PDB file of C-alpha atoms in Angstrom:
ATOM      1  CA  MET H 145       0.045   0.014   0.073  1.00 29.00           C
ATOM      2  CA  SER H 146       1.092   3.376  -0.690  1.00 35.00           C
ATOM      3  CA  ALA H 147       1.660   5.820   1.807  1.00 35.00           C
ATOM      4  CA  SER H 148      -0.858   8.485   2.308  1.00 39.00           C
ATOM      5  CA  PRO H 149      -0.629  12.242   3.129  1.00 41.00           C
ATOM      6  CA  ARG H 150      -0.946  13.498   6.814  1.00 44.00           C
ATOM      7  CA  GLY H 151      -4.671  14.212   7.576  1.00 58.00           C
ATOM      8  CA  ALA H 152      -5.973  12.258   4.278  1.00 76.00           C
ATOM      9  CA  LEU H 153      -9.492  10.470   4.915  1.00 87.00           C
ATOM     10  CA  PHE H 154      -8.271   7.418   2.745  1.00 86.00           C
ATOM     11  CA  GLU H 155      -5.671   5.453   1.336  1.00 83.00           C
ATOM     12  CA  ALA H 156      -5.303   3.970  -2.053  1.00 80.00           C
ATOM     13  CA  GLY H 157      -5.071  -0.063  -2.092  1.00 76.00           C
ATOM     14  CA  THR H 158      -7.320  -2.779  -2.870  1.00 74.00           C
ATOM     15  CA  PRO H 159      -9.354  -2.359  -1.266  1.00 75.00           C
ATOM     16  CA  PRO H 160      -8.708   1.312   0.172  1.00 86.00           C
ATOM     17  CA  ARG H 161      -8.670   1.974   3.749  1.00 88.00           C
ATOM     18  CA  LEU H 162     -10.439   4.764   5.243  1.00 93.00           C
ATOM     19  CA  HIS H 163      -8.274   6.786   7.802  1.00 92.00           C
ATOM     20  CA  GLY H 164     -10.720   6.644  11.029  1.00 94.00           C
ATOM     21  CA  SER H 165     -10.276   6.387  14.798  1.00 95.00           C
ATOM     22  CA  ARG H 166     -11.169   4.193  17.491  1.00 96.00           C
ATOM     23  CA  CYS H 167     -11.926   5.188  21.265  1.00 97.00           C
ATOM     24  CA  ARG H 168      -9.433   3.593  23.723  1.00 97.00           C
ATOM     25  CA  VAL H 169     -12.334   3.751  26.534  1.00 98.00           C
ATOM     26  CA  CYS H 170     -15.690   2.360  24.753  1.00 97.00           C
ATOM     27  CA  GLY H 171     -14.267   1.080  21.288  1.00 95.00           C
ATOM     28  CA  LEU H 172     -16.508   3.185  19.251  1.00 95.00           C
ATOM     29  CA  VAL H 173     -14.853   3.838  15.513  1.00 95.00           C
ATOM     30  CA  ALA H 174     -15.446   6.927  13.809  1.00 94.00           C
ATOM     31  CA  PHE H 175     -14.939   8.157  10.633  1.00 93.00           C
ATOM     32  CA  PRO H 176     -13.633  10.728   9.964  1.00 92.00           C
ATOM     33  CA  ALA H 177     -11.080  10.478  12.553  1.00 92.00           C
ATOM     34  CA  GLU H 178     -12.615  12.100  15.692  1.00 91.00           C
ATOM     35  CA  ARG H 179     -10.853  15.233  16.688  1.00 91.00           C
ATOM     36  CA  TYR H 180     -12.950  16.487  19.927  1.00 93.00           C
ATOM     37  CA  GLY H 181     -13.787  13.696  21.823  1.00 93.00           C
ATOM     38  CA  CYS H 182     -16.061  10.284  21.768  1.00 96.00           C
ATOM     39  CA  GLU H 183     -19.437  10.753  20.397  1.00 94.00           C
ATOM     40  CA  ARG H 184     -20.750   7.870  22.720  1.00 95.00           C
ATOM     41  CA  CYS H 185     -18.527   8.429  25.791  1.00 97.00           C
ATOM     42  CA  GLY H 186     -17.181  11.750  25.993  1.00 96.00           C
ATOM     43  CA  ALA H 187     -13.500  10.304  26.184  1.00 97.00           C
ATOM     44  CA  SER H 188     -10.958  13.331  25.408  1.00 96.00           C
ATOM     45  CA  PRO H 189      -9.250  13.148  21.988  1.00 93.00           C
ATOM     46  CA  ALA H 190      -5.942  11.835  23.826  1.00 95.00           C
ATOM     47  CA  ASN H 191      -7.792   8.648  24.413  1.00 96.00           C
ATOM     48  CA  HIS H 192      -8.350   7.838  20.839  1.00 95.00           C
ATOM     49  CA  GLU H 193      -6.301   5.819  18.440  1.00 96.00           C
ATOM     50  CA  ALA H 194      -5.826   5.743  14.608  1.00 94.00           C
ATOM     51  CA  ALA H 195      -7.834   3.179  13.086  1.00 94.00           C
ATOM     52  CA  ASP H 196      -7.694   2.267   9.243  1.00 92.00           C
ATOM     53  CA  ILE H 197     -11.113   0.588   8.180  1.00 93.00           C
ATOM     54  CA  PRO H 198     -11.434  -1.433   5.365  1.00 90.00           C
ATOM     55  CA  ALA H 199     -13.687   0.273   2.812  1.00 93.00           C
ATOM     56  CA  GLN H 200     -16.221  -2.939   2.239  1.00 94.00           C
ATOM     57  CA  GLY H 201     -19.499  -2.950   3.165  1.00 96.00           C
ATOM     58  CA  VAL H 202     -23.410  -3.487   2.018  1.00 98.00           C
ATOM     59  CA  VAL H 203     -25.525  -1.138   0.500  1.00 98.00           C
ATOM     60  CA  ARG H 204     -28.497  -0.110   2.856  1.00 98.00           C
ATOM     61  CA  SER H 205     -30.158   2.136   0.574  1.00 98.00           C
ATOM     62  CA  PHE H 206     -29.529   4.150  -2.507  1.00 97.00           C
ATOM     63  CA  ALA H 207     -30.612   7.244  -4.669  1.00 97.00           C
ATOM     64  CA  LEU H 208     -30.464   7.993  -8.059  1.00 95.00           C
ATOM     65  CA  VAL H 209     -29.598  11.683  -8.744  1.00 94.00           C
ATOM     66  CA  HIS H 210     -30.986  13.531 -12.176  1.00 93.00           C
ATOM     67  CA  ARG H 211     -29.691  16.755 -11.332  1.00 89.00           C
ATOM     68  CA  HIS H 212     -26.508  18.234  -9.574  1.00 84.00           C
ATOM     69  CA  HIS H 213     -25.219  21.492  -9.191  1.00 84.00           C
ATOM     70  CA  GLN H 214     -21.605  20.580  -9.484  1.00 80.00           C
ATOM     71  CA  ALA H 215     -19.984  20.062 -12.769  1.00 77.00           C
ATOM     72  CA  HIS H 216     -17.535  17.583 -11.733  1.00 74.00           C
ATOM     73  CA  LEU H 217     -20.180  15.099 -10.836  1.00 78.00           C
ATOM     74  CA  PRO H 218     -22.206  14.856 -14.273  1.00 83.00           C
ATOM     75  CA  ALA H 219     -25.826  13.475 -13.597  1.00 89.00           C
ATOM     76  CA  PRO H 220     -27.324  11.000 -13.466  1.00 92.00           C
ATOM     77  CA  PHE H 221     -25.591   9.473 -10.555  1.00 93.00           C
ATOM     78  CA  VAL H 222     -26.046   6.966  -7.759  1.00 96.00           C
ATOM     79  CA  VAL H 223     -25.598   7.763  -3.989  1.00 97.00           C
ATOM     80  CA  VAL H 224     -25.034   4.998  -1.483  1.00 98.00           C
ATOM     81  CA  GLN H 225     -25.399   4.373   1.773  1.00 98.00           C
ATOM     82  CA  VAL H 226     -23.254   1.658   3.069  1.00 98.00           C
ATOM     83  CA  ASP H 227     -23.095  -0.182   6.285  1.00 98.00           C
ATOM     84  CA  LEU H 228     -19.566  -1.160   7.208  1.00 96.00           C
ATOM     85  CA  PRO H 229     -18.745  -4.356   9.406  1.00 93.00           C
ATOM     86  CA  THR H 230     -17.342  -2.048  12.075  1.00 91.00           C
ATOM     87  CA  GLY H 231     -20.858  -0.544  12.782  1.00 92.00           C
ATOM     88  CA  LEU H 232     -20.276   2.655  10.720  1.00 93.00           C
ATOM     89  CA  SER H 233     -22.761   3.854   7.668  1.00 96.00           C
ATOM     90  CA  LEU H 234     -21.116   6.026   5.092  1.00 95.00           C
ATOM     91  CA  LYS H 235     -22.961   7.760   2.238  1.00 95.00           C
ATOM     92  CA  GLY H 236     -20.899   8.091  -1.230  1.00 94.00           C
ATOM     93  CA  VAL H 237     -20.976   8.158  -5.025  1.00 94.00           C
ATOM     94  CA  LEU H 238     -21.438   4.641  -6.640  1.00 96.00           C
ATOM     95  CA  GLU H 239     -18.984   4.133  -9.787  1.00 94.00           C
ATOM     96  CA  GLY H 240     -22.012   2.836 -12.057  1.00 91.00           C
ATOM     97  CA  ASN H 241     -25.147   3.049 -11.685  1.00 90.00           C
ATOM     98  CA  GLU H 242     -26.384  -0.369 -11.114  1.00 93.00           C
ATOM     99  CA  VAL H 243     -26.952  -1.076  -7.437  1.00 96.00           C
ATOM    100  CA  GLU H 244     -29.717  -2.888  -5.371  1.00 97.00           C
ATOM    101  CA  ALA H 245     -29.986  -2.832  -1.395  1.00 97.00           C
ATOM    102  CA  GLY H 246     -28.126  -5.573  -0.013  1.00 98.00           C
ATOM    103  CA  ASP H 247     -25.356  -5.480  -2.686  1.00 98.00           C
ATOM    104  CA  ARG H 248     -21.932  -5.810  -1.093  1.00 97.00           C
ATOM    105  CA  VAL H 249     -19.567  -2.755  -2.423  1.00 97.00           C
ATOM    106  CA  GLU H 250     -15.711  -1.837  -1.958  1.00 95.00           C
ATOM    107  CA  GLY H 251     -14.247   1.141  -2.008  1.00 93.00           C
ATOM    108  CA  LEU H 252     -12.434   2.484  -5.386  1.00 91.00           C
ATOM    109  CA  VAL H 253     -10.097   5.266  -5.681  1.00 88.00           C
ATOM    110  CA  THR H 254     -10.420   7.063  -9.156  1.00 84.00           C
ATOM    111  CA  PRO H 255      -7.500   8.489 -11.186  1.00 80.00           C
ATOM    112  CA  GLY H 256      -8.370  11.924  -9.871  1.00 77.00           C
ATOM    113  CA  GLU H 257      -7.940  10.613  -6.478  1.00 79.00           C
ATOM    114  CA  HIS H 258     -11.681  10.639  -5.587  1.00 85.00           C
ATOM    115  CA  PHE H 259     -13.038   8.252  -3.458  1.00 90.00           C
ATOM    116  CA  ARG H 260     -16.284   5.760  -4.902  1.00 93.00           C
ATOM    117  CA  TRP H 261     -18.016   2.577  -4.079  1.00 95.00           C
ATOM    118  CA  ARG H 262     -18.305  -0.024  -6.597  1.00 95.00           C
ATOM    119  CA  VAL H 263     -20.381  -2.984  -6.547  1.00 96.00           C
ATOM    120  CA  ALA H 264     -18.103  -6.012  -5.659  1.00 93.00           C
ATOM    121  CA  GLY H 265     -17.544  -8.820  -7.827  1.00 80.00           C
TER     122      GLY H 265
END
């Protein structure tokens, strides 16, 4: 795996890894990394450690976007909500337009260094 710049949210790889944090007191995993303290138990930032989270999960829901105000995301495109094994649930753009709830997905870093989800297969 390649090294990622300090403060980066993800690291390219197969699959990419998301840079989050884990509370040493209660075990809560957060993405992006927690900077202010634990949402669950209130532990200070000093009680958090770095946690690399595999970018793999299951689609909980999705939506097809027909119009968008940013040119770098030409419509139509699909936004998915992905449940990760760590208990996190993240939203993101899907590479392609074919997906169903329950599909397994994995992260993908595009040539422009954008993180996307794609159906695993």
